[in-house]
Coordinates of C-alpha atoms and ligand atoms in Angstrom, one line a residue:
Chain A
M1 CA -125.7 172.6 -38.3
S2 CA -124.8 173.3 -42.0
N3 CA -127.1 176.3 -42.0
L4 CA -125.3 177.8 -39.1
E5 CA -121.9 177.4 -40.7
D6 CA -123.3 179.1 -43.8
L7 CA -124.3 182.1 -41.6
Y8 CA -121.3 182.2 -39.4
R9 CA -118.5 181.8 -41.9
E10 CA -115.0 181.8 -40.3
I11 CA -114.3 185.2 -41.9
I12 CA -117.4 186.7 -40.2
L13 CA -116.4 185.4 -36.9
D14 CA -112.9 186.8 -37.4
H15 CA -114.2 190.3 -38.1
Y16 CA -116.5 190.0 -35.1
R17 CA -113.7 189.0 -32.8
S18 CA -111.3 191.6 -34.2
P19 CA -113.3 194.3 -35.8
R20 CA -111.3 196.6 -38.2
N21 CA -111.7 200.3 -38.5
R22 CA -112.8 200.8 -34.9
G23 CA -112.5 204.4 -33.6
E24 CA -113.5 207.9 -34.2
L25 CA -112.4 210.7 -36.6
A26 CA -112.4 214.5 -36.0
V27 CA -115.6 216.1 -37.2
P28 CA -115.0 218.1 -39.4
P29 CA -113.3 217.2 -41.6
A30 CA -115.1 213.8 -41.2
T31 CA -118.9 213.5 -41.2
R32 CA -120.5 211.6 -38.4
V33 CA -123.7 209.6 -39.0
E34 CA -125.6 207.2 -36.7
G35 CA -127.6 204.1 -37.5
F36 CA -129.9 202.1 -35.2
N37 CA -131.7 198.9 -35.4
P38 CA -134.6 199.2 -32.9
L39 CA -135.4 195.5 -33.3
C40 CA -132.1 194.3 -31.9
G41 CA -130.7 197.4 -30.3
D42 CA -127.7 197.3 -32.6
E43 CA -126.1 200.7 -32.9
I44 CA -123.4 202.2 -35.2
T45 CA -121.7 205.5 -35.4
L46 CA -119.9 206.0 -38.6
Y47 CA -117.2 208.5 -39.4
V48 CA -116.5 209.1 -43.1
E49 CA -113.8 211.4 -44.4
L50 CA -113.8 212.4 -48.1
E51 CA -110.9 213.9 -50.0
D52 CA -111.5 214.9 -53.6
G53 CA -114.5 212.6 -53.9
I54 CA -112.5 209.7 -52.5
V55 CA -113.3 208.0 -49.2
A56 CA -110.0 208.7 -47.5
N57 CA -110.9 207.2 -44.1
V58 CA -113.7 205.4 -42.3
K59 CA -114.0 204.7 -38.6
M60 CA -116.8 203.3 -36.6
M61 CA -118.1 202.8 -33.0
G62 CA -121.1 201.0 -31.7
H63 CA -122.2 197.5 -30.7
G64 CA -124.3 194.7 -32.1
C65 CA -124.4 191.1 -33.1
S66 CA -121.7 189.3 -35.0
I67 CA -123.5 189.8 -38.3
S68 CA -123.9 193.6 -37.9
Q69 CA -120.4 194.0 -36.6
A70 CA -118.7 191.9 -39.2
S71 CA -120.7 193.5 -42.0
A72 CA -119.6 197.0 -40.7
S73 CA -116.0 195.9 -40.3
M74 CA -115.8 194.5 -43.8
M75 CA -117.6 197.5 -45.2
G76 CA -115.0 199.8 -43.8
S77 CA -112.2 198.0 -45.5
A78 CA -114.1 197.7 -48.7
V79 CA -114.9 201.3 -49.2
K80 CA -111.7 202.9 -48.2
G81 CA -109.9 204.5 -51.2
K82 CA -113.0 204.2 -53.4
S83 CA -114.7 207.1 -55.1
V84 CA -118.2 208.1 -53.9
E85 CA -119.6 206.7 -57.1
Q86 CA -117.8 203.3 -56.6
V87 CA -119.1 203.2 -53.0
R88 CA -122.6 203.8 -54.1
E89 CA -122.2 200.9 -56.6
Q90 CA -120.9 198.7 -53.7
I91 CA -123.9 199.6 -51.6
R92 CA -126.2 198.6 -54.5
T93 CA -124.4 195.3 -55.0
F94 CA -124.5 194.6 -51.3
K95 CA -128.2 195.2 -51.2
Q96 CA -128.7 193.0 -54.1
L97 CA -126.9 190.2 -52.3
M98 CA -129.2 190.7 -49.3
T99 CA -132.3 190.4 -51.5
V100 CA -131.1 187.6 -53.8
H101 CA -134.0 185.3 -52.8
E102 CA -136.7 187.8 -53.5
S103 CA -135.3 188.9 -56.8
T104 CA -134.9 185.2 -57.8
L105 CA -138.7 184.8 -57.2
E106 CA -139.5 188.0 -59.1
H107 CA -137.5 186.9 -62.2
D108 CA -139.2 183.6 -62.7
G109 CA -136.5 181.6 -61.2
E110 CA -133.7 183.3 -63.1
P111 CA -131.0 183.9 -60.5
A112 CA -130.2 187.5 -59.8
K113 CA -126.8 188.6 -61.0
V114 CA -124.8 189.6 -58.1
D115 CA -121.1 190.1 -58.9
L116 CA -119.7 188.2 -55.9
R117 CA -116.1 188.9 -57.0
A118 CA -116.7 192.7 -56.8
L119 CA -117.8 192.1 -53.2
G120 CA -114.6 190.4 -52.2
E121 CA -114.8 189.0 -48.6
L122 CA -118.2 190.5 -48.2
A123 CA -119.5 187.6 -50.2
A124 CA -119.2 185.7 -47.0
L125 CA -122.4 187.4 -45.9
Q126 CA -124.5 185.7 -48.5
G127 CA -125.6 183.1 -46.0
V128 CA -127.5 185.8 -44.2
V129 CA -130.4 185.7 -46.8
K130 CA -131.4 182.4 -45.5
F131 CA -132.2 184.1 -42.1
P132 CA -134.5 186.9 -43.0
V133 CA -134.6 188.5 -39.6
R134 CA -130.8 188.9 -39.7
I135 CA -130.8 190.8 -43.0
K136 CA -131.4 194.0 -41.1
C137 CA -128.4 193.3 -39.0
A138 CA -126.1 192.9 -42.0
A139 CA -127.6 196.0 -43.7
L140 CA -127.3 198.4 -40.8
A141 CA -123.8 199.7 -41.6
W142 CA -124.6 200.0 -45.3
N143 CA -127.8 201.9 -44.8
T144 CA -126.0 204.2 -42.4
L145 CA -123.2 204.8 -44.9
S146 CA -125.7 205.4 -47.6
Q147 CA -127.4 208.0 -45.4
G148 CA -124.0 209.6 -44.7
L149 CA -123.2 209.9 -48.4
D150 CA -126.6 211.5 -49.0
E151 CA -125.8 214.1 -46.3
L152 CA -122.4 214.8 -47.9
A153 CA -123.9 215.2 -51.4
Chain B
M1 CA -156.8 166.3 -6.7
T2 CA -154.1 164.3 -8.3
S3 CA -150.5 165.4 -8.0
F4 CA -149.1 167.6 -10.6
D5 CA -147.5 165.9 -13.6
A6 CA -145.7 168.0 -16.1
R7 CA -145.4 165.1 -18.6
R8 CA -149.2 165.0 -18.8
V9 CA -149.3 168.8 -19.5
R10 CA -146.7 168.2 -22.2
A11 CA -148.8 165.4 -23.7
D12 CA -151.8 167.8 -23.7
T13 CA -149.9 170.5 -25.6
P14 CA -149.7 169.6 -29.3
Q15 CA -147.2 172.3 -30.4
L16 CA -144.6 170.7 -28.2
N17 CA -144.4 167.9 -30.8
R18 CA -143.4 170.3 -33.5
V19 CA -140.1 169.3 -35.3
V20 CA -137.8 172.1 -36.4
N21 CA -134.4 171.6 -37.9
D22 CA -134.8 167.9 -37.4
R23 CA -135.3 168.2 -33.7
T24 CA -138.5 168.4 -31.6
I25 CA -138.7 171.9 -30.3
T26 CA -137.5 172.8 -26.8
Y27 CA -139.9 175.6 -25.9
L28 CA -138.4 178.0 -23.5
D29 CA -140.3 181.1 -24.4
T30 CA -143.4 180.9 -22.2
A31 CA -142.7 184.4 -20.8
A32 CA -143.3 185.8 -24.3
T33 CA -146.3 183.5 -24.9
S34 CA -147.4 180.2 -23.6
L35 CA -148.4 177.2 -25.7
Q36 CA -152.1 176.0 -25.6
P37 CA -153.3 172.7 -24.4
R38 CA -155.7 170.8 -26.6
A39 CA -158.5 171.7 -24.1
V40 CA -158.2 175.4 -25.1
I41 CA -157.9 174.8 -28.8
E42 CA -160.9 172.5 -28.8
A43 CA -163.0 174.8 -26.7
M44 CA -162.4 177.5 -29.3
S45 CA -163.1 175.4 -32.3
R46 CA -166.2 173.8 -30.7
Y47 CA -167.4 177.3 -30.1
Y48 CA -167.0 178.2 -33.8
E49 CA -168.4 174.9 -35.0
L50 CA -171.5 175.0 -32.8
R51 CA -172.3 178.2 -31.0
H52 CA -170.9 181.2 -32.7
A53 CA -173.3 184.2 -32.6
N54 CA -173.0 187.7 -31.4
V55 CA -173.4 188.1 -27.7
H56 CA -176.2 189.9 -25.8
R57 CA -179.6 190.9 -26.9
A58 CA -180.7 188.0 -29.0
V59 CA -183.1 185.3 -28.2
Y60 CA -182.2 182.5 -30.6
V61 CA -180.5 179.5 -29.1
T62 CA -176.9 179.9 -30.4
A63 CA -176.9 183.5 -29.3
E64 CA -177.9 182.6 -25.8
E65 CA -175.3 179.9 -25.8
S66 CA -172.6 182.3 -27.0
T67 CA -173.6 184.8 -24.3
A68 CA -173.5 182.1 -21.7
A69 CA -170.1 181.0 -22.9
Y70 CA -168.7 184.5 -22.9
E71 CA -170.1 185.3 -19.4
G72 CA -169.1 181.8 -18.2
A73 CA -165.5 182.6 -19.1
R74 CA -165.8 185.8 -17.0
D75 CA -167.1 183.7 -14.0
A76 CA -164.2 181.3 -14.5
V77 CA -161.6 184.1 -14.5
A78 CA -163.2 185.6 -11.4
R79 CA -163.0 182.3 -9.6
F80 CA -159.4 181.8 -10.7
I81 CA -158.2 185.0 -9.0
H82 CA -160.8 184.7 -6.1
A83 CA -162.5 188.0 -7.0
P84 CA -164.8 188.7 -4.0
A85 CA -167.7 190.0 -6.0
G86 CA -167.2 187.5 -8.8
S87 CA -167.6 188.4 -12.5
N88 CA -168.9 191.9 -11.8
E89 CA -165.3 192.9 -11.2
V90 CA -163.7 191.3 -14.3
V91 CA -163.3 193.5 -17.5
F92 CA -162.2 191.8 -20.7
T93 CA -159.7 193.7 -22.8
K94 CA -157.5 192.8 -25.7
N95 CA -154.4 192.1 -23.7
A96 CA -152.5 193.3 -20.6
T97 CA -151.3 196.3 -22.6
E98 CA -154.9 197.4 -23.2
S99 CA -155.8 196.8 -19.6
F100 CA -153.0 199.2 -18.6
N101 CA -154.3 201.7 -21.1
L102 CA -157.8 201.3 -19.7
L103 CA -156.4 201.8 -16.2
A104 CA -154.5 204.9 -17.1
K105 CA -157.0 206.5 -19.5
S106 CA -160.1 205.8 -17.4
W107 CA -159.2 205.6 -13.7
G108 CA -155.9 207.5 -14.1
K109 CA -157.3 210.4 -16.0
A110 CA -160.1 210.8 -13.5
N111 CA -157.9 210.5 -10.5
L112 CA -154.3 211.6 -11.3
G113 CA -153.4 215.2 -12.0
A114 CA -150.6 217.6 -11.4
G115 CA -149.1 217.2 -8.0
D116 CA -150.0 213.5 -7.9
V117 CA -147.6 210.7 -8.5
V118 CA -147.9 207.2 -10.0
L119 CA -145.1 205.1 -8.7
V120 CA -143.8 202.2 -10.9
S121 CA -140.4 200.5 -10.8
E122 CA -137.4 200.2 -13.0
M123 CA -138.2 196.6 -13.7
E124 CA -141.6 197.3 -15.4
H125 CA -142.7 196.2 -18.8
H126 CA -143.3 199.1 -21.2
A127 CA -147.0 198.3 -20.8
N128 CA -146.8 199.6 -17.3
I129 CA -144.7 202.7 -18.2
V130 CA -145.8 204.2 -21.5
P131 CA -149.5 204.7 -20.6
W132 CA -148.3 206.6 -17.5
F133 CA -146.1 208.8 -19.6
Q134 CA -149.0 209.4 -21.9
L135 CA -151.1 210.4 -19.0
R136 CA -148.4 212.7 -17.8
E137 CA -148.6 214.6 -21.1
E138 CA -152.4 215.0 -20.5
T139 CA -152.8 215.6 -16.8
G140 CA -149.3 216.5 -15.6
V141 CA -149.1 213.5 -13.2
E142 CA -145.6 212.7 -12.1
V143 CA -144.2 209.2 -13.0
R144 CA -141.7 208.0 -10.4
F145 CA -139.6 204.8 -10.4
I146 CA -138.6 202.5 -7.5
P147 CA -134.9 201.6 -8.2
V148 CA -133.7 198.1 -8.6
T149 CA -130.8 196.8 -6.4
N150 CA -127.6 195.2 -7.8
D151 CA -129.0 191.9 -6.8
Y152 CA -132.1 192.5 -9.0
R153 CA -134.6 193.2 -6.3
L154 CA -136.8 196.3 -5.7
D155 CA -134.9 198.8 -3.6
L156 CA -137.4 199.5 -0.8
S157 CA -134.9 201.2 1.5
S158 CA -136.5 204.7 0.9
I159 CA -140.0 203.5 0.0
D160 CA -141.7 205.9 2.5
E161 CA -140.0 208.8 0.8
L162 CA -140.8 207.5 -2.6
M163 CA -144.5 207.1 -1.6
R164 CA -144.9 210.9 -1.0
D165 CA -147.9 212.2 -3.1
V166 CA -148.3 208.7 -4.6
K167 CA -151.9 208.0 -5.6
L168 CA -151.2 204.7 -7.4
L169 CA -148.4 202.2 -7.0
S170 CA -148.3 200.1 -10.2
I171 CA -145.9 197.2 -10.0
T172 CA -145.2 193.9 -11.6
G173 CA -145.8 190.7 -9.6
L174 CA -143.0 188.9 -11.5
S175 CA -140.4 190.6 -13.7
N176 CA -140.5 189.3 -17.3
V177 CA -136.7 189.9 -17.5
L178 CA -135.2 189.1 -14.1
G179 CA -137.7 186.5 -12.8
T180 CA -137.8 188.5 -9.6
I181 CA -141.1 188.0 -7.6
N182 CA -142.0 191.2 -5.8
P183 CA -143.5 191.3 -2.3
V184 CA -147.0 192.2 -3.4
R185 CA -148.6 191.8 0.0
E186 CA -146.0 194.0 1.7
L187 CA -146.3 196.6 -1.2
S188 CA -150.1 196.7 -0.9
S189 CA -149.9 197.4 2.8
I190 CA -147.3 200.2 2.2
A191 CA -149.5 201.7 -0.5
H192 CA -152.6 201.6 1.6
R193 CA -150.8 203.0 4.6
H194 CA -149.9 206.0 2.4
G195 CA -153.5 206.3 1.2
A196 CA -152.6 205.1 -2.3
L197 CA -154.1 202.3 -4.4
I198 CA -152.0 199.4 -5.8
A199 CA -152.2 197.9 -9.3
V200 CA -150.3 194.7 -10.0
D201 CA -149.1 193.5 -13.4
G202 CA -149.9 189.8 -13.2
A203 CA -149.0 189.0 -16.8
Q204 CA -146.1 186.8 -15.7
S205 CA -147.4 185.6 -12.4
V206 CA -151.0 184.4 -12.7
A207 CA -150.1 181.3 -14.7
H208 CA -147.3 180.3 -12.5
S209 CA -148.6 180.6 -8.9
P210 CA -151.9 180.8 -7.1
T211 CA -153.5 184.2 -7.1
D212 CA -155.9 185.5 -4.5
V213 CA -156.7 189.2 -4.9
V214 CA -158.2 189.4 -1.4
D215 CA -155.3 187.8 0.2
L216 CA -152.9 190.0 -1.8
D217 CA -155.1 193.0 -0.8
V218 CA -154.6 194.7 -4.2
D219 CA -156.9 197.1 -6.0
F220 CA -156.2 196.3 -9.6
L221 CA -154.8 193.1 -11.2
I222 CA -153.9 193.0 -14.9
F223 CA -153.1 189.9 -16.9
T224 CA -153.1 188.6 -20.5
G225 CA -154.7 185.4 -21.9
H226 CA -151.9 184.2 -24.1
K227 CA -149.4 183.9 -21.3
M228 CA -151.6 181.7 -19.2
L229 CA -152.3 178.9 -21.8
G230 CA -155.1 180.9 -23.4
P231 CA -155.4 182.5 -26.8
T232 CA -154.1 185.9 -27.9
G233 CA -156.6 188.7 -28.2
I234 CA -157.9 188.7 -24.7
G235 CA -156.7 190.3 -21.5
V236 CA -158.2 191.1 -18.1
L237 CA -158.5 194.1 -15.8
W238 CA -159.7 193.1 -12.4
T239 CA -160.7 195.8 -9.9
R240 CA -163.0 196.0 -6.9
E241 CA -166.7 196.7 -7.7
D242 CA -166.7 200.1 -5.9
I243 CA -163.7 201.3 -7.9
L244 CA -165.1 200.0 -11.2
A245 CA -168.4 201.8 -10.5
D246 CA -166.6 205.2 -10.5
M247 CA -164.4 204.6 -13.5
P248 CA -165.5 206.6 -16.6
P249 CA -165.9 204.7 -19.9
F250 CA -162.8 204.2 -22.0
L251 CA -163.8 203.3 -25.6
G252 CA -167.3 204.3 -26.8
G253 CA -169.7 202.5 -29.1
G254 CA -172.2 199.6 -29.0
G255 CA -172.3 197.3 -26.1
M256 CA -171.0 199.8 -23.5
I257 CA -174.2 201.9 -23.3
A258 CA -177.4 201.9 -21.2
D259 CA -179.0 204.4 -23.6
V260 CA -178.3 206.6 -26.6
S261 CA -180.4 209.4 -28.0
T262 CA -179.7 212.2 -30.4
E263 CA -179.0 214.2 -27.2
G264 CA -176.3 212.0 -25.8
Y265 CA -175.6 208.7 -24.2
T266 CA -175.6 207.0 -20.8
P267 CA -172.9 204.4 -20.2
A268 CA -173.8 200.9 -19.0
G269 CA -172.7 199.8 -15.5
G270 CA -170.3 197.1 -14.5
P271 CA -167.6 195.6 -16.7
T272 CA -169.8 196.0 -19.8
R273 CA -169.1 199.7 -19.7
F274 CA -165.6 199.0 -20.7
E275 CA -166.3 196.5 -23.4
A276 CA -167.3 198.6 -26.4
G277 CA -168.1 196.7 -29.7
T278 CA -168.3 193.0 -30.3
P279 CA -166.0 191.4 -27.8
P280 CA -163.5 188.6 -28.4
I281 CA -166.0 185.9 -27.7
A282 CA -164.0 182.8 -28.9
E283 CA -161.0 184.2 -27.1
A284 CA -162.9 184.5 -23.9
V285 CA -164.1 180.9 -24.3
G286 CA -160.5 179.9 -24.8
L287 CA -159.4 181.8 -21.8
G288 CA -162.2 180.2 -19.7
A289 CA -160.9 176.8 -20.8
A290 CA -157.4 177.8 -20.0
V291 CA -158.2 178.8 -16.4
R292 CA -160.2 175.6 -15.9
Y293 CA -157.3 173.6 -17.2
L294 CA -154.9 175.5 -14.8
E295 CA -157.3 174.9 -11.9
G296 CA -157.3 171.2 -12.8
L297 CA -153.5 171.2 -12.7
G298 CA -153.5 173.0 -9.3
M299 CA -151.5 176.2 -9.3
A300 CA -149.6 175.2 -6.1
G301 CA -148.3 172.2 -8.0
V302 CA -147.4 174.3 -11.1
M303 CA -145.5 176.7 -8.8
R304 CA -143.6 173.9 -7.1
H305 CA -142.7 172.3 -10.4
E306 CA -141.4 175.5 -12.0
H307 CA -139.6 176.4 -8.8
G308 CA -137.7 173.1 -8.9
L309 CA -136.8 173.5 -12.6
T310 CA -135.6 177.0 -12.0
G311 CA -133.4 176.1 -9.1
D312 CA -132.0 173.1 -11.0
A313 CA -131.3 175.3 -14.1
L314 CA -129.6 178.0 -12.1
T315 CA -127.3 175.5 -10.4
R316 CA -126.4 173.7 -13.7
L317 CA -125.8 177.0 -15.5
A318 CA -123.4 178.0 -12.8
I319 CA -121.5 174.7 -12.7
E320 CA -121.5 174.1 -16.4
F321 CA -120.2 177.4 -17.6
D322 CA -118.1 178.6 -14.7
G323 CA -119.2 182.3 -15.0
R324 CA -119.1 182.4 -18.8
V325 CA -122.9 182.5 -18.8
R326 CA -124.1 185.1 -16.4
V327 CA -127.6 185.1 -15.0
I328 CA -129.2 188.6 -15.1
G329 CA -131.6 188.0 -12.2
P330 CA -131.6 186.7 -8.6
A331 CA -129.1 183.8 -8.2
D332 CA -131.1 182.3 -5.4
T333 CA -134.6 180.7 -5.8
L334 CA -136.3 182.6 -3.0
D335 CA -139.1 184.7 -4.5
R336 CA -137.9 183.9 -7.9
G337 CA -139.9 182.6 -10.9
G338 CA -138.9 180.6 -13.9
V339 CA -137.7 183.5 -16.1
I340 CA -134.0 183.3 -16.7
S341 CA -132.2 186.0 -18.5
L342 CA -128.6 185.2 -19.7
D343 CA -125.6 187.2 -20.7
V344 CA -123.3 184.9 -22.6
E345 CA -119.7 185.9 -22.6
G346 CA -118.5 187.2 -26.0
V347 CA -121.7 186.2 -27.8
H348 CA -124.4 188.7 -28.7
P349 CA -127.9 187.6 -27.6
H350 CA -129.1 187.4 -31.2
D351 CA -126.2 185.1 -32.1
V352 CA -127.0 183.0 -29.1
A353 CA -130.6 182.7 -30.0
Q354 CA -129.7 181.9 -33.6
V355 CA -127.4 179.0 -32.5
L356 CA -130.0 177.8 -30.1
D357 CA -132.6 177.8 -32.9
Q358 CA -130.5 175.2 -34.7
F359 CA -131.0 173.0 -31.7
G360 CA -134.8 173.6 -31.8
V361 CA -134.5 175.7 -28.7
C362 CA -137.0 178.6 -28.6
V363 CA -135.7 181.5 -26.5
R364 CA -136.0 185.2 -26.9
P365 CA -133.2 187.7 -27.4
G366 CA -133.8 191.4 -27.0
H367 CA -134.8 194.1 -24.5
H368 CA -138.0 192.3 -23.6
C369 CA -140.0 195.6 -23.6
A370 CA -138.1 196.7 -20.5
K371 CA -135.6 199.2 -21.7
P372 CA -135.4 201.2 -18.5
L373 CA -134.3 198.0 -16.8
M374 CA -131.8 197.2 -19.6
R375 CA -130.3 200.7 -19.2
R376 CA -130.1 200.3 -15.5
F377 CA -127.8 197.3 -15.9
G378 CA -126.0 198.6 -19.0
L379 CA -127.2 195.9 -21.3
A380 CA -128.6 196.2 -24.8
A381 CA -130.2 192.8 -24.7
T382 CA -130.3 189.5 -23.0
V383 CA -131.2 186.0 -24.0
R384 CA -134.2 184.9 -22.0
A385 CA -135.3 181.3 -21.3
S386 CA -138.6 180.8 -19.4
F387 CA -140.5 177.8 -18.1
G388 CA -144.1 176.8 -18.2
P389 CA -146.1 174.0 -16.6
Y390 CA -145.1 171.7 -19.5
S391 CA -141.4 172.3 -19.1
L392 CA -139.1 169.4 -18.0
A393 CA -135.5 169.1 -16.9
R394 CA -134.6 167.8 -20.3
D395 CA -135.4 171.2 -21.7
T396 CA -132.6 172.5 -19.6
D397 CA -130.4 169.7 -20.9
V398 CA -130.9 170.9 -24.4
L399 CA -130.5 174.5 -23.5
I400 CA -127.1 173.8 -21.8
E401 CA -125.9 171.7 -24.8
A402 CA -126.8 174.5 -27.2
L403 CA -125.3 177.2 -25.1
G404 CA -122.1 175.2 -24.9
H405 CA -122.1 175.1 -28.7
A406 CA -122.6 178.8 -29.0
L407 CA -119.7 179.5 -26.6
K408 CA -117.5 177.1 -28.6
M409 CA -118.4 178.6 -31.9
F410 CA -117.8 182.2 -30.9
G411 CA -115.1 181.6 -28.3
Ligands
PLP1 C1 -144.8 191.8 -17.2 C2 -145.6 192.0 -18.5 N1 -146.5 192.9 -18.5 C3 -147.2 193.2 -19.6 C4 -147.0 192.4 -20.8 C5 -147.9 192.8 -22.0 O1 -148.7 191.7 -22.4 P1 -149.5 191.8 -23.7 O2 -148.4 192.0 -24.8 O3 -150.2 190.6 -23.9 O4 -150.3 193.0 -23.7 C6 -146.1 191.5 -20.8 C7 -145.8 190.6 -22.0 O5 -145.4 191.0 -23.0 C8 -145.3 191.3 -19.6 O6 -144.3 190.3 -19.6

């Protein structure tokens, strides 16, 4: 079962059982953006409030599997207080984490450089890459946030 | 006829020996697709090794053999469902979905317009919903739904009202989510009493119980090869000869014509009219082998066996998990097939399936192409376990062990 424990790290299960940043924000000032994974039926509604180019608050609603829920929950905490530029960098780093296998192949076996420290507890999601069908679950909140930032820009 | 022995079916099915994650797989996904016995695999490879040639209109030996093999499969299918006029009533398609599209786009388009109703149910597969919505866009036919009761049965309490203006009742024989077996014979007499025809989605039923289209008194029967121990890429639309004769062609091209000139074309008669282009010959051969294999098993025996497994599984799930694993489907085994949808407390279906995979258990999480039904019960997804003729009680043992692990892990 070692694979399973790689996927379902304790911290992921914890975020799944007690998701952070649940709720809604008034629109405006917040922006509301929806994400949907038609494969699993996972849904997320994200509320992002910017103040002077800083993510002042994030809330979310929706439902989904432990991976999508934990990823969203951790994301909320990770981006709060960061500048839009920093958040975009976080999104890039997270996506790199999710494609680490492919990029390893592309670069002749040279491991991709993902700054795990910059990811903090999100690094717990690295086990997901071993389960390709679940990458979409982990990425749902991030893609939705990325879309939200585009709409705000 | 010898008595049915599931262990023999298991020994005949090579993929059941597959080892994944250090365990022999426990295959509980027959409702999505069945596994093939060696007889089917060998019939198809023998066909490709010895007899492959395009069918019809050639005189060399292998072409005659391939035509005979293709038409022989049609005969076998006709016999399997007791088609009264034999193979003249059996149209080969790509799958059940294509059969429904053929039904809607040929018969439906010619017969259903504004003011008419096609009556389906809330427990239908998308294959028996979307083509009717598409037809609605074209002809204005109304699509109406028979509701499903809280105990997962068709709600027939207002059926006479629902039948108003209905020209076609199109209904599943066995729900691919709930396991519910619908009262087809009763429904066909209701439909006929109201002057409507009845089409039955047999995708989940034909491989699990005996089928006799005359006895059921239905007008159309649709099913798919890969869910009945056959290969993918072949499906069936059965209808009565007189109905088929009046159905306009569906796809056009070679094979479906009687004549073509620079002025126009005349379609062929019979099933051929609906089989444009080179048909799935090897797949038909495989399907023929599958129905012969099923006949050899005896469908009554298959049904009894799966009924026993289902009853046993429902009882054990109830005892073992004390309500933490809820069955989304009838709790009793009367008119119920071996499709068991589960809602596991506090664990998302995708996580359940992921944990089960580590035990080598193949089940399916998701909406099972039945979103109106999922909406009806306020669910995004379920985990579905389903039995086939090769299933054994020890499959249920592994399922229960793995479900226990999932509950422990997420609890
Ligand atoms: C009840 C039912 N109808 C239709 C289908 C469609 O079958 P196919 O995908 O082979 O066209 C399925 C299976 O997916 C089914 O379970």
